[in-house]
Amino acid sequence: MQNTTDTTVLIVGSNGNAPGSQALKKAANALGVAADIALVDSPETLERIQKATQVIYRLRPKSYDTFLVLSQKLTGAHGDLLISMLNAFDKYKTYEILTSNNIATPNSRLIGPQATIETYPVVAKILNGNQGIGVALLASDADFEDFKATFPEEREFLLQEFIEESKGADARLFVVGKRVVAAMRRVAETGDFRANIHLGARMETYIPTAEEVELAIRAVSAFGLPYAGVDIIASNKGPLVLEVNPSPGFGIQEVSDTDITAEVIKGVLND
């Protein structure tokens, strides 16, 4: 690892008081690393990024467009990283990148609001949602109409096969570099197929299989990310990568003995 006394880590997000950003700054400081937080929409942030040794972007759906504008002004490694993160935030680009790298994932396709859906049940997603927001299990044309009405500004949706045998549970593997540093199983509330903590799913300690570890590391490498949370579901075809979250929360810390934010900082410095 490079000399931390000369290293500046800039954490860029939409909220300077966000728990994730604050936790990363605290972890960096504990390791003797100079770190600071910048707001993505601040006029001086572009210059601060260009001067920083390493940058950690903290994206959320509401800040996606602002980060997209920022990415168009950046060049070099910091710009490449942000583009990779934006790609992972886009559900359809995620599908394209995973499939082009022969990484197993549920069959998906891009549709417009006027599309006809031939087979139900099926999962519909807005392209830039996370935390289970903008995801619905459709059982009929009426469900599709309701879903579209909920997101009238969306012009395209991801239609994804429903993996019923996953039974509302998935595994979140937290990858830093080429290692899985923590894992948990998430189990949805009764009646929900989405295993998102923000929607009330419970967390359980989980030991991933060797196949899941290999799949998660390959998925993160396919995007060129220094770290990410990889969601994997069980299927009759074997484990499938559901999503690659380039800006994951650190709730997994509650069921892991690993200092997740410290691992992220060390991983970023070793990149």
Short mmCIF file of C-alpha atoms in Angstrom, two decimals:
data_model
loop_
_atom_site.label_atom_id
_atom_site.label_comp_id
_atom_site.label_asym_id
_atom_site.label_seq_id
_atom_site.Cartn_x
_atom_site.Cartn_y
_atom_site.Cartn_z
CA MET A 1 0.00 0.00 0.00
CA GLN A 2 1.26 3.47 -0.82
CA ASN A 3 2.36 5.94 1.87
CA THR A 4 -0.89 7.04 3.50
CA THR A 5 0.59 10.27 4.84
CA ASP A 6 0.63 11.64 1.28
CA THR A 7 -2.75 10.27 0.28
CA THR A 8 -5.96 12.22 -0.05
CA VAL A 9 -9.25 10.35 -0.35
CA LEU A 10 -12.14 12.49 -1.51
CA ILE A 11 -15.61 11.13 -0.83
CA VAL A 12 -18.13 12.66 -3.25
CA GLY A 13 -21.84 12.44 -2.50
CA SER A 14 -25.06 14.43 -2.46
CA ASN A 15 -25.25 14.70 1.34
CA GLY A 16 -22.23 15.50 3.44
CA ASN A 17 -23.89 14.07 6.53
CA ALA A 18 -24.85 10.74 4.95
CA PRO A 19 -23.88 7.88 7.30
CA GLY A 20 -21.96 6.03 4.58
CA SER A 21 -19.79 9.02 3.68
CA GLN A 22 -19.16 9.83 7.32
CA ALA A 23 -18.23 6.22 8.08
CA LEU A 24 -15.73 6.17 5.21
CA LYS A 25 -14.12 9.40 6.35
CA LYS A 26 -13.85 8.11 9.91
CA ALA A 27 -12.31 4.85 8.70
CA ALA A 28 -9.78 6.69 6.56
CA ASN A 29 -8.78 8.96 9.43
CA ALA A 30 -8.37 5.93 11.71
CA LEU A 31 -5.91 4.51 9.18
CA GLY A 32 -3.95 7.77 9.12
CA VAL A 33 -5.33 8.78 5.73
CA ALA A 34 -6.31 12.36 4.95
CA ALA A 35 -9.92 12.26 3.78
CA ASP A 36 -12.66 14.76 3.13
CA ILE A 37 -16.23 14.90 1.82
CA ALA A 38 -17.34 16.95 -1.20
CA LEU A 39 -20.84 17.59 -2.53
CA VAL A 40 -21.40 16.49 -6.10
CA ASP A 41 -23.23 19.70 -7.04
CA SER A 42 -20.69 22.07 -5.49
CA PRO A 43 -18.83 24.31 -8.01
CA GLU A 44 -15.40 23.50 -6.57
CA THR A 45 -15.87 19.71 -6.52
CA LEU A 46 -14.54 19.16 -10.04
CA GLU A 47 -11.22 20.79 -9.14
CA ARG A 48 -11.06 18.90 -5.85
CA ILE A 49 -11.56 15.60 -7.66
CA GLN A 50 -8.78 16.40 -10.09
CA LYS A 51 -6.40 17.09 -7.20
CA ALA A 52 -7.37 14.04 -5.14
CA THR A 53 -5.26 10.89 -5.16
CA GLN A 54 -8.27 8.61 -4.81
CA VAL A 55 -11.99 9.32 -5.12
CA ILE A 56 -14.95 7.42 -3.68
CA TYR A 57 -18.29 8.29 -5.28
CA ARG A 58 -21.48 7.73 -3.27
CA LEU A 59 -24.33 7.56 -5.79
CA ARG A 60 -28.04 7.42 -5.11
CA PRO A 61 -30.98 7.39 -7.57
CA LYS A 62 -31.82 11.04 -6.89
CA SER A 63 -28.24 12.14 -7.57
CA TYR A 64 -27.72 9.98 -10.69
CA ASP A 65 -28.31 12.82 -13.15
CA THR A 66 -25.96 15.15 -11.25
CA PHE A 67 -23.21 12.53 -11.26
CA LEU A 68 -23.86 11.94 -14.96
CA VAL A 69 -23.22 15.64 -15.68
CA LEU A 70 -20.06 15.47 -13.56
CA SER A 71 -18.80 12.44 -15.49
CA GLN A 72 -18.96 14.44 -18.71
CA LYS A 73 -16.50 16.95 -17.28
CA LEU A 74 -13.98 14.45 -15.94
CA THR A 75 -11.10 12.73 -17.71
CA GLY A 76 -8.60 10.13 -16.63
CA ALA A 77 -8.97 7.46 -13.96
CA HIS A 78 -11.41 9.41 -11.79
CA GLY A 79 -13.70 9.90 -14.77
CA ASP A 80 -13.41 6.28 -15.86
CA LEU A 81 -14.38 5.13 -12.38
CA LEU A 82 -17.47 7.31 -12.32
CA ILE A 83 -18.58 6.04 -15.73
CA SER A 84 -18.15 2.44 -14.53
CA MET A 85 -20.30 3.22 -11.49
CA LEU A 86 -22.99 4.87 -13.62
CA ASN A 87 -23.02 1.77 -15.84
CA ALA A 88 -23.56 -0.45 -12.80
CA PHE A 89 -26.38 1.81 -11.63
CA ASP A 90 -28.18 1.33 -14.96
CA LYS A 91 -30.13 -1.94 -14.88
CA TYR A 92 -29.94 -2.63 -18.61
CA LYS A 93 -26.26 -1.75 -18.96
CA THR A 94 -25.65 -4.07 -16.03
CA TYR A 95 -27.41 -6.86 -17.90
CA GLU A 96 -25.38 -6.19 -21.04
CA ILE A 97 -22.05 -6.12 -19.20
CA LEU A 98 -22.79 -9.27 -17.22
CA THR A 99 -23.96 -11.27 -20.22
CA SER A 100 -21.07 -10.08 -22.41
CA ASN A 101 -18.72 -11.43 -19.74
CA ASN A 102 -20.57 -14.77 -19.51
CA ILE A 103 -21.74 -14.05 -15.96
CA ALA A 104 -25.02 -15.79 -15.16
CA THR A 105 -27.93 -13.39 -14.59
CA PRO A 106 -31.72 -13.56 -15.06
CA ASN A 107 -32.89 -13.14 -18.66
CA SER A 108 -33.86 -9.51 -19.26
CA ARG A 109 -34.95 -7.15 -22.01
CA LEU A 110 -35.59 -3.47 -22.48
CA ILE A 111 -39.16 -2.39 -23.20
CA GLY A 112 -41.09 0.83 -23.70
CA PRO A 113 -44.37 1.86 -22.06
CA GLN A 114 -46.37 0.66 -25.07
CA ALA A 115 -44.85 -2.81 -25.13
CA THR A 116 -46.95 -5.94 -24.92
CA ILE A 117 -45.96 -8.45 -22.26
CA GLU A 118 -46.66 -11.98 -23.39
CA THR A 119 -45.88 -13.98 -20.25
CA TYR A 120 -46.56 -13.41 -16.56
CA PRO A 121 -45.39 -13.30 -13.82
CA VAL A 122 -42.43 -11.10 -14.68
CA VAL A 123 -40.32 -8.53 -12.84
CA ALA A 124 -40.34 -4.91 -14.02
CA LYS A 125 -37.68 -2.39 -12.98
CA ILE A 126 -36.95 1.26 -13.62
CA LEU A 127 -33.43 1.61 -14.98
CA ASN A 128 -31.81 3.67 -12.22
CA GLY A 129 -33.48 2.57 -9.01
CA ASN A 130 -31.98 0.89 -5.96
CA GLN A 131 -32.92 -0.30 -2.46
CA GLY A 132 -35.84 -2.16 -4.06
CA ILE A 133 -37.48 1.09 -5.21
CA GLY A 134 -38.86 0.92 -8.74
CA VAL A 135 -39.11 -2.87 -8.76
CA ALA A 136 -42.39 -4.75 -9.06
CA LEU A 137 -43.62 -8.27 -9.70
CA LEU A 138 -46.24 -8.10 -12.45
CA ALA A 139 -48.97 -10.71 -12.73
CA SER A 140 -51.14 -9.06 -15.39
CA ASP A 141 -51.49 -6.24 -17.89
CA ALA A 142 -53.31 -4.28 -15.19
CA ASP A 143 -50.23 -4.55 -12.95
CA PHE A 144 -48.09 -3.20 -15.79
CA GLU A 145 -50.44 -0.25 -16.23
CA ASP A 146 -50.26 0.50 -12.51
CA PHE A 147 -46.47 0.24 -12.56
CA LYS A 148 -46.19 2.66 -15.48
CA ALA A 149 -48.54 5.09 -13.76
CA THR A 150 -46.28 5.07 -10.70
CA PHE A 151 -43.28 6.12 -12.81
CA PRO A 152 -44.74 8.32 -15.58
CA GLU A 153 -41.39 9.99 -16.27
CA GLU A 154 -39.76 6.69 -17.29
CA ARG A 155 -39.50 6.00 -21.01
CA GLU A 156 -37.95 2.53 -20.74
CA PHE A 157 -38.15 -0.34 -18.29
CA LEU A 158 -36.20 -3.51 -17.68
CA LEU A 159 -38.32 -6.64 -17.93
CA GLN A 160 -36.68 -9.54 -16.10
CA GLU A 161 -37.61 -13.17 -15.65
CA PHE A 162 -39.07 -14.00 -12.25
CA ILE A 163 -36.95 -16.53 -10.37
CA GLU A 164 -39.67 -17.99 -8.18
CA GLU A 165 -37.44 -20.59 -6.57
CA SER A 166 -35.32 -17.86 -4.91
CA LYS A 167 -38.29 -17.49 -2.51
CA GLY A 168 -37.71 -13.83 -1.65
CA ALA A 169 -34.14 -14.29 -0.47
CA ASP A 170 -30.73 -13.40 -1.81
CA ALA A 171 -27.10 -13.22 -0.77
CA ARG A 172 -25.20 -9.94 -0.65
CA LEU A 173 -21.46 -10.43 -1.13
CA PHE A 174 -19.30 -7.41 -0.41
CA VAL A 175 -16.31 -7.46 -2.76
CA VAL A 176 -13.18 -5.36 -2.34
CA GLY A 177 -10.62 -5.85 -5.07
CA LYS A 178 -10.37 -9.57 -5.68
CA ARG A 179 -11.75 -10.63 -2.27
CA VAL A 180 -15.15 -11.15 -0.73
CA VAL A 181 -14.67 -9.43 2.63
CA ALA A 182 -18.18 -10.02 4.00
CA ALA A 183 -21.45 -11.71 3.12
CA MET A 184 -24.99 -11.86 4.38
CA ARG A 185 -28.27 -13.48 3.50
CA ARG A 186 -31.29 -11.20 3.15
CA VAL A 187 -34.78 -12.60 3.59
CA ALA A 188 -37.80 -10.58 2.50
CA GLU A 189 -40.81 -9.81 4.62
CA THR A 190 -43.67 -12.26 4.13
CA GLY A 191 -45.39 -11.66 0.82
CA ASP A 192 -42.58 -9.61 -0.75
CA PHE A 193 -40.16 -10.99 -3.33
CA ARG A 194 -37.64 -8.14 -2.84
CA ALA A 195 -34.93 -8.90 -0.30
CA ASN A 196 -33.93 -5.30 0.41
CA ILE A 197 -33.04 -4.17 3.92
CA HIS A 198 -34.66 -0.78 3.30
CA LEU A 199 -37.93 -2.62 2.67
CA GLY A 200 -37.79 -4.57 5.91
CA ALA A 201 -35.86 -7.69 4.91
CA ARG A 202 -33.90 -9.28 7.72
CA MET A 203 -30.16 -9.88 7.63
CA GLU A 204 -28.55 -13.20 8.48
CA THR A 205 -24.95 -14.31 8.72
CA TYR A 206 -24.05 -16.18 5.56
CA ILE A 207 -21.10 -18.20 4.29
CA PRO A 208 -21.09 -18.04 0.48
CA THR A 209 -20.21 -21.02 -1.66
CA ALA A 210 -17.02 -21.05 -3.71
CA GLU A 211 -19.15 -20.65 -6.83
CA GLU A 212 -20.86 -17.56 -5.43
CA VAL A 213 -17.52 -16.03 -4.41
CA GLU A 214 -16.09 -16.58 -7.87
CA LEU A 215 -19.22 -15.17 -9.51
CA ALA A 216 -19.21 -12.04 -7.33
CA ILE A 217 -15.54 -11.27 -7.95
CA ARG A 218 -15.96 -11.73 -11.69
CA ALA A 219 -18.98 -9.42 -11.68
CA VAL A 220 -17.11 -6.60 -9.92
CA SER A 221 -14.11 -7.06 -12.21
CA ALA A 222 -16.35 -6.86 -15.28
CA PHE A 223 -17.27 -3.30 -14.30
CA GLY A 224 -13.75 -2.32 -13.28
CA LEU A 225 -14.87 -1.31 -9.80
CA PRO A 226 -12.62 -1.20 -6.72
CA TYR A 227 -15.47 -2.46 -4.54
CA ALA A 228 -19.18 -3.26 -4.80
CA GLY A 229 -22.03 -5.18 -3.26
CA VAL A 230 -23.11 -8.10 -5.44
CA ASP A 231 -26.59 -9.56 -5.03
CA ILE A 232 -26.88 -13.24 -5.93
CA ILE A 233 -30.02 -15.38 -5.99
CA ALA A 234 -30.43 -19.13 -6.12
CA SER A 235 -32.12 -20.62 -9.17
CA ASN A 236 -32.71 -23.98 -10.78
CA LYS A 237 -29.89 -23.02 -13.17
CA GLY A 238 -27.45 -22.25 -10.35
CA PRO A 239 -26.55 -18.93 -8.70
CA LEU A 240 -27.41 -15.78 -10.69
CA VAL A 241 -26.09 -12.25 -10.27
CA LEU A 242 -29.09 -10.04 -9.76
CA GLU A 243 -27.35 -6.68 -9.34
CA VAL A 244 -23.96 -5.06 -8.82
CA ASN A 245 -24.29 -2.13 -6.43
CA PRO A 246 -21.35 0.26 -6.95
CA SER A 247 -22.31 2.39 -3.94
CA PRO A 248 -23.50 -0.11 -1.33
CA GLY A 249 -24.53 0.68 2.19
CA PHE A 250 -22.57 -0.74 5.10
CA GLY A 251 -25.41 -2.44 6.98
CA ILE A 252 -23.68 -5.74 6.32
CA GLN A 253 -21.36 -4.72 9.15
CA GLU A 254 -24.11 -5.78 11.58
CA VAL A 255 -23.69 -9.46 10.67
CA SER A 256 -19.97 -9.45 9.94
CA ASP A 257 -16.84 -9.32 12.10
CA THR A 258 -15.07 -7.40 9.34
CA ASP A 259 -14.53 -3.63 9.50
CA ILE A 260 -16.13 -3.02 6.10
CA THR A 261 -15.32 0.68 5.71
CA ALA A 262 -11.68 0.07 6.65
CA GLU A 263 -11.50 -2.66 4.01
CA VAL A 264 -12.94 -0.25 1.43
CA ILE A 265 -10.38 2.45 2.24
CA LYS A 266 -7.49 -0.03 2.12
CA GLY A 267 -8.80 -1.48 -1.12
CA VAL A 268 -9.12 1.95 -2.75
CA LEU A 269 -5.56 2.85 -1.73
CA ASN A 270 -4.24 -0.40 -3.17
CA ASP A 271 -6.09 0.08 -6.48
#
